[in-house]
Short mmCIF file of C-alpha atoms and ligand atoms in Angstrom, two decimals:
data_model
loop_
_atom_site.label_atom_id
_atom_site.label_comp_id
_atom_site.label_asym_id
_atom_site.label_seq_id
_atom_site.Cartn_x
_atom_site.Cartn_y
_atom_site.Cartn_z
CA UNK B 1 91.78 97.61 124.47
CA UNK B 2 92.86 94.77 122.21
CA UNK B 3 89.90 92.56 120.42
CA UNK B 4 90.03 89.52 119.48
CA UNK B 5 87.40 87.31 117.41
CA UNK B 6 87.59 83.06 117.80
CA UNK B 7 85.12 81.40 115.09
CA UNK B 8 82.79 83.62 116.00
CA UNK B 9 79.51 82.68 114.18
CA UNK B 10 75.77 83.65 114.16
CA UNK B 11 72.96 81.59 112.69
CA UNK B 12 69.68 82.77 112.82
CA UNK B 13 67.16 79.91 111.67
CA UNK B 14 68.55 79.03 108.12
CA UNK B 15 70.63 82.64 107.51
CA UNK B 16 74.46 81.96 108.26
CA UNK B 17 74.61 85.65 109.04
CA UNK B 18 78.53 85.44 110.12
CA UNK B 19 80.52 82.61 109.27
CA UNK B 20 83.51 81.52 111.73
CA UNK B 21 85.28 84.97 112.02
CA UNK B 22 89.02 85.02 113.10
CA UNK B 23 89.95 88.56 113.64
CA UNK B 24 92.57 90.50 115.98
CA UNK B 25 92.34 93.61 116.52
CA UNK B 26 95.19 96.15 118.15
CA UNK B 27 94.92 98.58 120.78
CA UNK B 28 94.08 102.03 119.39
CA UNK B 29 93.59 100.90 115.43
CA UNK B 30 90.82 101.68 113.51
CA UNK B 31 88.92 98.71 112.06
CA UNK B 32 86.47 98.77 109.20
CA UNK B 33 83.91 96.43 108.87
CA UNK B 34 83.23 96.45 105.08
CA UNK B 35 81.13 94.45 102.21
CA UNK B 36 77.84 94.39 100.71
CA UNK B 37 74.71 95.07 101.93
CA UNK B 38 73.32 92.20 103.88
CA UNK B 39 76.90 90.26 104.31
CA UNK B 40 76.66 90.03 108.23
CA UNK B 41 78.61 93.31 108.97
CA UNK B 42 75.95 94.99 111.40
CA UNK B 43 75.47 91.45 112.94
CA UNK B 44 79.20 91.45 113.74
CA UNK B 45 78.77 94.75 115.39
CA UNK B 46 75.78 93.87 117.59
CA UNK B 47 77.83 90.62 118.80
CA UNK B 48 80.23 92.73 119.89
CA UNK B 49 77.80 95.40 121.96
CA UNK B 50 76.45 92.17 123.60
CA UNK B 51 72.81 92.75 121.61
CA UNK B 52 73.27 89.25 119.87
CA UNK B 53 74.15 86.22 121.81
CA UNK B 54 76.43 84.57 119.33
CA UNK B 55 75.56 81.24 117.99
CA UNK B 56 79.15 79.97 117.98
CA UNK B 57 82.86 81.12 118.84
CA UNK B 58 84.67 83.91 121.69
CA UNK B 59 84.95 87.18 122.50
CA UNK B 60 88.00 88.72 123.75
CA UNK B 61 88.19 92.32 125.14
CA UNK B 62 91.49 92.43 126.21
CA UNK B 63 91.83 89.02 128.04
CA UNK B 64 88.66 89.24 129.34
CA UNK B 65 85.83 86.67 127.62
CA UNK B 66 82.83 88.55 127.27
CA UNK B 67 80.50 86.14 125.33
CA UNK B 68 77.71 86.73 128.47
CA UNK B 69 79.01 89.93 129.84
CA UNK B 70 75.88 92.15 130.00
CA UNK B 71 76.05 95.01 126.83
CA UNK B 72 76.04 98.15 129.87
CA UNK B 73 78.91 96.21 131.16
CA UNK B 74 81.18 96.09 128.24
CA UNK B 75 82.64 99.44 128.01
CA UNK B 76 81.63 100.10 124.56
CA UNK B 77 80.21 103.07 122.88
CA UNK B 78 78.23 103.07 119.80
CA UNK B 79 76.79 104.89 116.97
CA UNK B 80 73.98 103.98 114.69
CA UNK B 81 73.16 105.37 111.28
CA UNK B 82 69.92 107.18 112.19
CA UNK B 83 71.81 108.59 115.15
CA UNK B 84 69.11 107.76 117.52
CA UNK B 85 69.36 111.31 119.39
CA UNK B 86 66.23 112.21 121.88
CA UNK B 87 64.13 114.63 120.01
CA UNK B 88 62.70 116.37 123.46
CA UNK B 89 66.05 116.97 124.93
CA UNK B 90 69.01 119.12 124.24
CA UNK B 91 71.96 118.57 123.16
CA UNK B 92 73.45 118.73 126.35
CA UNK B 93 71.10 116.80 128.01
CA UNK B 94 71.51 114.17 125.03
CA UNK B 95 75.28 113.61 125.69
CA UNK B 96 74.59 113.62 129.19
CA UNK B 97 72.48 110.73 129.03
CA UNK B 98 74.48 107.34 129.67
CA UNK B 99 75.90 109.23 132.71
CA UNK B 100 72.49 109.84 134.38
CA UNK B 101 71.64 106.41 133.55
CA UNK B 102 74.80 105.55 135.42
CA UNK B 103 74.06 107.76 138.17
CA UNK B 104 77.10 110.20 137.61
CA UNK B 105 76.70 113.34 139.76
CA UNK B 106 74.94 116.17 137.38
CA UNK B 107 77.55 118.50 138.23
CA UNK B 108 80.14 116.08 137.00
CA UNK B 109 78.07 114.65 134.18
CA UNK B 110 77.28 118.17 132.81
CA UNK B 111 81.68 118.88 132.76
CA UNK B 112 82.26 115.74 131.35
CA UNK B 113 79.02 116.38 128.63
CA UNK B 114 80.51 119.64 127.19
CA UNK B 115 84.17 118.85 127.40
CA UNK B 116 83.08 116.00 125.22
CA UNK B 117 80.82 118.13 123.00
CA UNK B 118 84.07 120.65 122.81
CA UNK B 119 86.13 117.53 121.19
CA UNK B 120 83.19 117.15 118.46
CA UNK B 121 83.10 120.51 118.51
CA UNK B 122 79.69 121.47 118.78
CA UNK B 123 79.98 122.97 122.13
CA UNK B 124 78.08 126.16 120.94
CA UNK B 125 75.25 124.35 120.22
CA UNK B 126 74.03 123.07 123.81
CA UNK B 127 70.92 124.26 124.35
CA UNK B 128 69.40 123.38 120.73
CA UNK B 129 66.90 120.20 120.06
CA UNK B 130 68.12 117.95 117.51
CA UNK B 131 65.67 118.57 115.28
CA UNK B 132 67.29 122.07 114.86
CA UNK B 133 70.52 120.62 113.75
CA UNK B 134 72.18 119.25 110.36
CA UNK B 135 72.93 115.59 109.49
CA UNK B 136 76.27 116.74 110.48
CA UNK B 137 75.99 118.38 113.66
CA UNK B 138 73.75 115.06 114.73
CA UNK B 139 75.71 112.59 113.95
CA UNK B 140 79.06 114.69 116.19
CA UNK B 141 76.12 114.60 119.21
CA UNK B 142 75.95 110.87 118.81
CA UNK B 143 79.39 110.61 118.77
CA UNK B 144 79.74 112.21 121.59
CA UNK B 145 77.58 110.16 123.61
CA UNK B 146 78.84 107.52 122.62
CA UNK B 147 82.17 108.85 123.87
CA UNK B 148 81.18 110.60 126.99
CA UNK B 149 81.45 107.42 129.22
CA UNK B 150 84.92 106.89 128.08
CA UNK B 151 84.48 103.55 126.97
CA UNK B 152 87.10 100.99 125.72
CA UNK B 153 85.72 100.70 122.32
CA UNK B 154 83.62 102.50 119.89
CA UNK B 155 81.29 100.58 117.10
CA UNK B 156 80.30 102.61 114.76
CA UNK B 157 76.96 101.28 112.36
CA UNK B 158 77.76 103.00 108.78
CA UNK B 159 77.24 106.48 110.92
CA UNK B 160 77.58 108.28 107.83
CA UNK B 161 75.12 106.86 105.21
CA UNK B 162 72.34 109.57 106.05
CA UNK B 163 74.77 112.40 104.85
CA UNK B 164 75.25 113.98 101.58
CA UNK B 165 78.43 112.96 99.86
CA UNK B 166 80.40 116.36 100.47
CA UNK B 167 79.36 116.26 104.74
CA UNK B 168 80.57 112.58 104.64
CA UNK B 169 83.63 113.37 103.75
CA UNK B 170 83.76 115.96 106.08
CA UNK B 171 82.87 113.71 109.34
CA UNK B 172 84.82 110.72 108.48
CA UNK B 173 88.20 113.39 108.77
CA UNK B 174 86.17 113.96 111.90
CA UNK B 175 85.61 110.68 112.59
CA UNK B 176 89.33 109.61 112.41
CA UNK B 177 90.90 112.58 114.11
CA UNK B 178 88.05 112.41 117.21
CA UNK B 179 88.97 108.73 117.42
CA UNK B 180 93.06 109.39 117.08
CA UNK B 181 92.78 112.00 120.04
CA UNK B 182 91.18 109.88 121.97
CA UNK B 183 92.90 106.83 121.24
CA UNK B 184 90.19 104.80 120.95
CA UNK B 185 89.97 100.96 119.46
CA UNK B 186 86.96 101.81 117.32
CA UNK B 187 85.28 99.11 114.59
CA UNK B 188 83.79 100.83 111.57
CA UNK B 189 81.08 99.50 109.42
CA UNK B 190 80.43 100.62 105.88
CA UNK B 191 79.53 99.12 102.46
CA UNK B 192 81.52 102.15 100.90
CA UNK B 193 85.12 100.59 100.03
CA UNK B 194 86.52 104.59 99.37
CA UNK B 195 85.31 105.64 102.59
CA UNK B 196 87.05 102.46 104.47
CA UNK B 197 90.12 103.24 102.65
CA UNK B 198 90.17 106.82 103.39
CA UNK B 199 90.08 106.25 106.99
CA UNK B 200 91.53 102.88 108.50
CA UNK B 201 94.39 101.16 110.00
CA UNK B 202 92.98 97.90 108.67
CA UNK B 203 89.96 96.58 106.80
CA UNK B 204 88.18 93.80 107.15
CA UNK B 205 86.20 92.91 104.02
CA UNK B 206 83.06 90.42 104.20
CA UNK B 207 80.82 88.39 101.78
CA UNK B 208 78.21 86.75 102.93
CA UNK B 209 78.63 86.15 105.86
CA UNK B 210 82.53 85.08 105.16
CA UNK B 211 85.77 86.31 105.73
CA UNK B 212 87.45 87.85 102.85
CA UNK B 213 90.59 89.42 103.48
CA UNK B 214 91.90 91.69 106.68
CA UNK B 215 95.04 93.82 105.86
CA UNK B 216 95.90 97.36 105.47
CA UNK B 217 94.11 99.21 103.31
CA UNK B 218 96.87 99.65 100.22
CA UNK B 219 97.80 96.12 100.89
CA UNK B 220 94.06 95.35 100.18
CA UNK B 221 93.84 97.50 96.79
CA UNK B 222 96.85 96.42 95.65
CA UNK B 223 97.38 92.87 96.44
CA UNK B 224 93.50 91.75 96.48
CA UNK B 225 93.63 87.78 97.57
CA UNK B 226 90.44 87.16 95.00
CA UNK B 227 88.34 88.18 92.49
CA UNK B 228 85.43 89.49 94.93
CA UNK B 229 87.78 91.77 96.38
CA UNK B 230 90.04 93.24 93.80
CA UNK B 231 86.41 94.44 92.10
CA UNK B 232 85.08 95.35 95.73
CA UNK B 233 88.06 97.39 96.16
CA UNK B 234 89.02 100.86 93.81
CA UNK B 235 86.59 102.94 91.31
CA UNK B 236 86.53 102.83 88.52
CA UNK B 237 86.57 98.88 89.39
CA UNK B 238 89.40 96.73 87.92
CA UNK B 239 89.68 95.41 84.91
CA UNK B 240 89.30 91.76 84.44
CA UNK B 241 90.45 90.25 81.33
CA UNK B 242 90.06 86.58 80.46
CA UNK B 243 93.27 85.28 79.44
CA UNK B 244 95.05 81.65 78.71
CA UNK B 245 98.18 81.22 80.43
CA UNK B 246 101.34 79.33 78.52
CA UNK B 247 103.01 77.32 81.10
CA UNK B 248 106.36 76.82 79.25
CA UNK B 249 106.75 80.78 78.03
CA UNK B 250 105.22 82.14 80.96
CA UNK B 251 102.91 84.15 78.98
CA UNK B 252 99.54 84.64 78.34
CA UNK B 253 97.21 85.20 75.71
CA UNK B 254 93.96 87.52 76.03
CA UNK B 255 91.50 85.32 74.67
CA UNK B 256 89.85 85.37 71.56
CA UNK B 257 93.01 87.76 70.14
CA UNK B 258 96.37 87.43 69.14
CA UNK B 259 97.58 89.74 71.89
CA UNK B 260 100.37 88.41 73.92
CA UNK B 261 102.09 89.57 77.82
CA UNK B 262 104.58 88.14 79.20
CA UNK B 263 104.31 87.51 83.31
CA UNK B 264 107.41 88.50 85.56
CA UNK B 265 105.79 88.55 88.98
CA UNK B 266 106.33 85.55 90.71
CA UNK B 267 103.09 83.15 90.43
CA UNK B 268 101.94 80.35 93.29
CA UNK B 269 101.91 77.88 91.28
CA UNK B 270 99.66 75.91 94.34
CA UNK B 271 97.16 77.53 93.55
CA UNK B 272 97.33 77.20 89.22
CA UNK B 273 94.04 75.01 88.13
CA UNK B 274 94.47 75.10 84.46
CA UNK B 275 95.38 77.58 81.54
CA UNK B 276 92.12 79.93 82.18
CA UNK B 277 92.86 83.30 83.91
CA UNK B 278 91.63 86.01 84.48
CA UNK B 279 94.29 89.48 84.26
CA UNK B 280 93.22 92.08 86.65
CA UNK B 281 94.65 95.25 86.20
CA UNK B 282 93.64 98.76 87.89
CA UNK B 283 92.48 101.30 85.59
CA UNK B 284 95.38 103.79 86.81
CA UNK B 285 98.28 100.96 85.99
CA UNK B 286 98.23 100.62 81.62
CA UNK B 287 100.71 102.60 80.69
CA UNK B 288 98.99 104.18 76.94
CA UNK B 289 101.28 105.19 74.36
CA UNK B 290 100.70 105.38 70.80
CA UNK B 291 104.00 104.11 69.10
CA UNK B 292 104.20 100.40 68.29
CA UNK B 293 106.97 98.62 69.09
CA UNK B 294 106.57 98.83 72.79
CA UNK B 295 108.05 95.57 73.98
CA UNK B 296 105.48 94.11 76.63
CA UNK B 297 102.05 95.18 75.37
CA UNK B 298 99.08 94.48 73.51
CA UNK B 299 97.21 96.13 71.16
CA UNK B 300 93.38 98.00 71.80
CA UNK B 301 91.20 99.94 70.03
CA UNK B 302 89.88 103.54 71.63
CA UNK B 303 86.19 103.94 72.09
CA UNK B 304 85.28 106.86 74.54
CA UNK B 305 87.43 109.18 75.71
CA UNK B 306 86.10 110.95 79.24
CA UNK B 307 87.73 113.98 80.61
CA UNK B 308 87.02 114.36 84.27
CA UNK B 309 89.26 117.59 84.88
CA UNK B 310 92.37 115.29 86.77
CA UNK B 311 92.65 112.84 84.35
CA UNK B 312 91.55 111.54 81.53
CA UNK B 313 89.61 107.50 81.24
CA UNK B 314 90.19 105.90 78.14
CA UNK B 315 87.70 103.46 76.91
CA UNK B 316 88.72 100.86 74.72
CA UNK B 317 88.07 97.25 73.44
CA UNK B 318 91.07 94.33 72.85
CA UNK B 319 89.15 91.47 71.11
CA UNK B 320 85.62 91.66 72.58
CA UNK B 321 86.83 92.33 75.90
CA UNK B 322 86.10 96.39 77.13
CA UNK B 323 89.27 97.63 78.98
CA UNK B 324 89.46 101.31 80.89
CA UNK B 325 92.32 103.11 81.89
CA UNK B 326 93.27 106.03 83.29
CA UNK B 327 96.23 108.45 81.73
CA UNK B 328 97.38 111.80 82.00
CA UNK B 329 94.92 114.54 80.73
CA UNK B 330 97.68 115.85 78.00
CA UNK B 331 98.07 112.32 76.47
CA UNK B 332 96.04 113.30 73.33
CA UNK B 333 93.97 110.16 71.77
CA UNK B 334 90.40 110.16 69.88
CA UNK B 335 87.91 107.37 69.50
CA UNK B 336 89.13 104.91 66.83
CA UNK B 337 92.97 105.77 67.57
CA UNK B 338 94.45 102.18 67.99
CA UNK B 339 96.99 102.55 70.80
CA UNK B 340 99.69 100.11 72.69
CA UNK B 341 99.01 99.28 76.35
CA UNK B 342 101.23 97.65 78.87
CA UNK B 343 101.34 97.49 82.59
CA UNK B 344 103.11 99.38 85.17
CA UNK B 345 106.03 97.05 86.60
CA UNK B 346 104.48 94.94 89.61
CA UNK B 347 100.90 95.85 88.81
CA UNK B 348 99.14 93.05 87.53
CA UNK B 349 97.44 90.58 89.01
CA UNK B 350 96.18 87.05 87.33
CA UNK B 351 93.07 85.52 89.25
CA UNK B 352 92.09 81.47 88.48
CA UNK B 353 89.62 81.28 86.24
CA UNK B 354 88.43 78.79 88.52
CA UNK B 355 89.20 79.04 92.00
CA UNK B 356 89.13 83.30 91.59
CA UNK B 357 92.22 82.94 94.04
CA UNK B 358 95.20 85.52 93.06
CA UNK B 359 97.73 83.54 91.74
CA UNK B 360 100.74 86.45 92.01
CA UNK B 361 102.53 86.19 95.16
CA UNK B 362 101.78 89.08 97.28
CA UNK B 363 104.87 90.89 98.75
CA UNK B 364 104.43 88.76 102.30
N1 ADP N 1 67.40 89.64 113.35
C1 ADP N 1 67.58 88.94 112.24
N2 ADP N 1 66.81 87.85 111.97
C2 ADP N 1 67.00 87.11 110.84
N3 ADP N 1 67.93 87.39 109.91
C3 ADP N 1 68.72 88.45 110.12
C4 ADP N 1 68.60 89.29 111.29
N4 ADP N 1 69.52 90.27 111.22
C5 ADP N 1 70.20 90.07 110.06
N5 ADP N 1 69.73 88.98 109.41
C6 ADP N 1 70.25 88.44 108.14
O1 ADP N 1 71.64 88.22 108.29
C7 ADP N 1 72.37 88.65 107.16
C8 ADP N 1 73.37 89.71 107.55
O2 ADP N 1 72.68 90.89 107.91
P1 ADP N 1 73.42 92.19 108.45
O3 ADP N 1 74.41 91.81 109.49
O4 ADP N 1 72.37 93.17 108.85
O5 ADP N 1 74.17 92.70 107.15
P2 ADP N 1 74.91 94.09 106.84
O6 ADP N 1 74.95 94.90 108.08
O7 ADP N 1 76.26 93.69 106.33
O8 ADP N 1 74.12 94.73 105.75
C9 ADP N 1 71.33 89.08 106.15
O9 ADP N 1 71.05 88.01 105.30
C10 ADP N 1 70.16 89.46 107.01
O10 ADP N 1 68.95 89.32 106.30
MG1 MG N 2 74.09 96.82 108.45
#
């Protein structure tokens, strides 16, 4: 089932919780719903399971408006983060649940129950409470009941934020193959930008209560449209380095320094307020060497070097201005070392100092 989002806003009293969201969503994709804590991502999620009446804008499942379509009538599933099992009944009798409600047959209810707790696969764990499973093993039982009425569309409420960081990345592989064999349209919140990435068709990314950006995940990381979301996006975050642009040599200047780049992406100039500029550039893209006369590149001095076993994070300052960046773990360089850095073709990006808009012209 396609989904589709018209201005949809909610107010409550003087909160603008969600602010005029536009958003289509395709048959079968995976959506994640992702920003910072409090930016209206949970609210968007109970809009769409009919337990908020929005305050403004439509609805579409499929064709159909469902703005006062009764939640039980919607065809949704959901998930919450405490996973909200029944602590008296089994497993079995947990999944079973929304079909007893609807008055299923037990006979039927109880095939449909395990061939659904087979696809989570915790089908050898029927008969246990769910107080004598893991984080894990609850959260596939919610899943399953969520899934067990074979609903249109699955909303899932940051389902893995009571997990330990190894199990969370074992249930959002779960998470995305359950919801590929199925074929299920299924919205996913989360604040955790790695964990979106790792697992969506698209993102969605929020702030306060506004719409950010909605694209493909490596579209996202590597052609943020602003500030707020080339740092929301990527760890370690990007750098951002206050620079002053020359209009006529289509260079710029990190401030405070001597050091000098010249830009070849293509800039929208529409969107140019003045000289001031941020350069953003992912830790992963300086390319570090330690000769001079490397044309294109600017000059830092080596603080920290970390090992982390992959690679290797130089930290190092140009001016005043702290840059990281990430390089192979046999390029050799010590603290003090005063190396060349310049950027991997098509990598940077140069955000208004102003507006924070992305000035480089994305590849749309
Ligand atoms: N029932 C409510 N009554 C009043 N304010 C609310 C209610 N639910 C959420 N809010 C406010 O709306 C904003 C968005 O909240 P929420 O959607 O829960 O954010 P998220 O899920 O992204 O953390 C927050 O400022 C929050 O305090
Ligand atoms: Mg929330």
């Amino acid at each position: 089932m396609k989904i589709q989002l018209k201005e949809l806003s909610m107010k409550f009293d003087d909160v603008l919780a969600v602010n005029g969201l536009n958003v289509h969503i395709n048959k079968g994709e995976l959506v994640s719903l992702l920003g910072p804590s409090g930016c209206g991502k949970s609210t968007t999620l109970f809009m769409l399971a009919g337990l908020y009446k929005p305050s403004s804008g439509e609805m579409y499942f499929g064709d159909t408006l469902v703005n006062n379509v009764e939640p039980e009538n919607r065809g949704i599933g959901m998930v919450f983060q405490n996973y909200a099992l029944y602590p008296h009944m089994t497993v079995l009798k947990n999944i079973m649940f929304p079909l007893k409600m609807a008055k299923v047959p037990h006979k039927k209810a109880e095939e449909k129950a395990i061939e659904m707790a087979n696809l989570v696969q915790i089908g050898h764990l029927l008969d246990r409470k769910p107080k004598q499973l893991s984080g894990g093993q609850q959260q596939r039982v919610a899943i399953a009941r969520a899934l067990v009425k074979q609903p249109q569309l699955l909303l899932l409420d940051e389902p893995l934020s009571n997990l330990d960081a190894r199990l969370r990345i074992e249930m959002r592989e779960e998470i995305r193959r359950i919801q590929q064999e199925v074929g299920i349209t299924t919205i996913f919140v989360t604040h955790d930008q790695e964990e979106a990435m790792s697992i969506s068709d698209k993102v969605l990314l929020m702030k306060d209560g506004q719409f950010q950006q909605y694209s493909k995940p490596q579209e996202m990381y590597d052609h943020p449209v602003n500030m707020f979301v080339g740092k929301f996006m990527g760890n370690p975050p990007i750098n951002m380095i206050p620079v002053t642009f020359d209009h006529k040599n289509l260079s710029i200047q990190i401030n405070g320094t001597d050091e000098k780049l010249k830009v070849t992406s293509k800039l929208n100039y529409e969107l140019v307020s003045g000289n001031q500029m941020l350069l953003g550039v992912r830790a992963e893209d300086f390319v570090l060497e330690k000769l001079e006369g490397i044309s294109n590149s600017f000059s830092a001095k080596v603080d920290l070097v970390e090992r982390t076993g992959r690679d290797t994070l130089v930290h190092a300052t140009v001016g005043n201005h702290a840059i990281r960046a990430l390089v192979n773990q046999d390029f050799v360089v010590k603290p003090s070392n005063i190396v060349k850095l310049s950027i991997r073709k098509n990598r940077l990006q140069l955000f208004d100092a102003e507006t924070e808009l992305n000035l480089v012209l994305g590849k749309e």
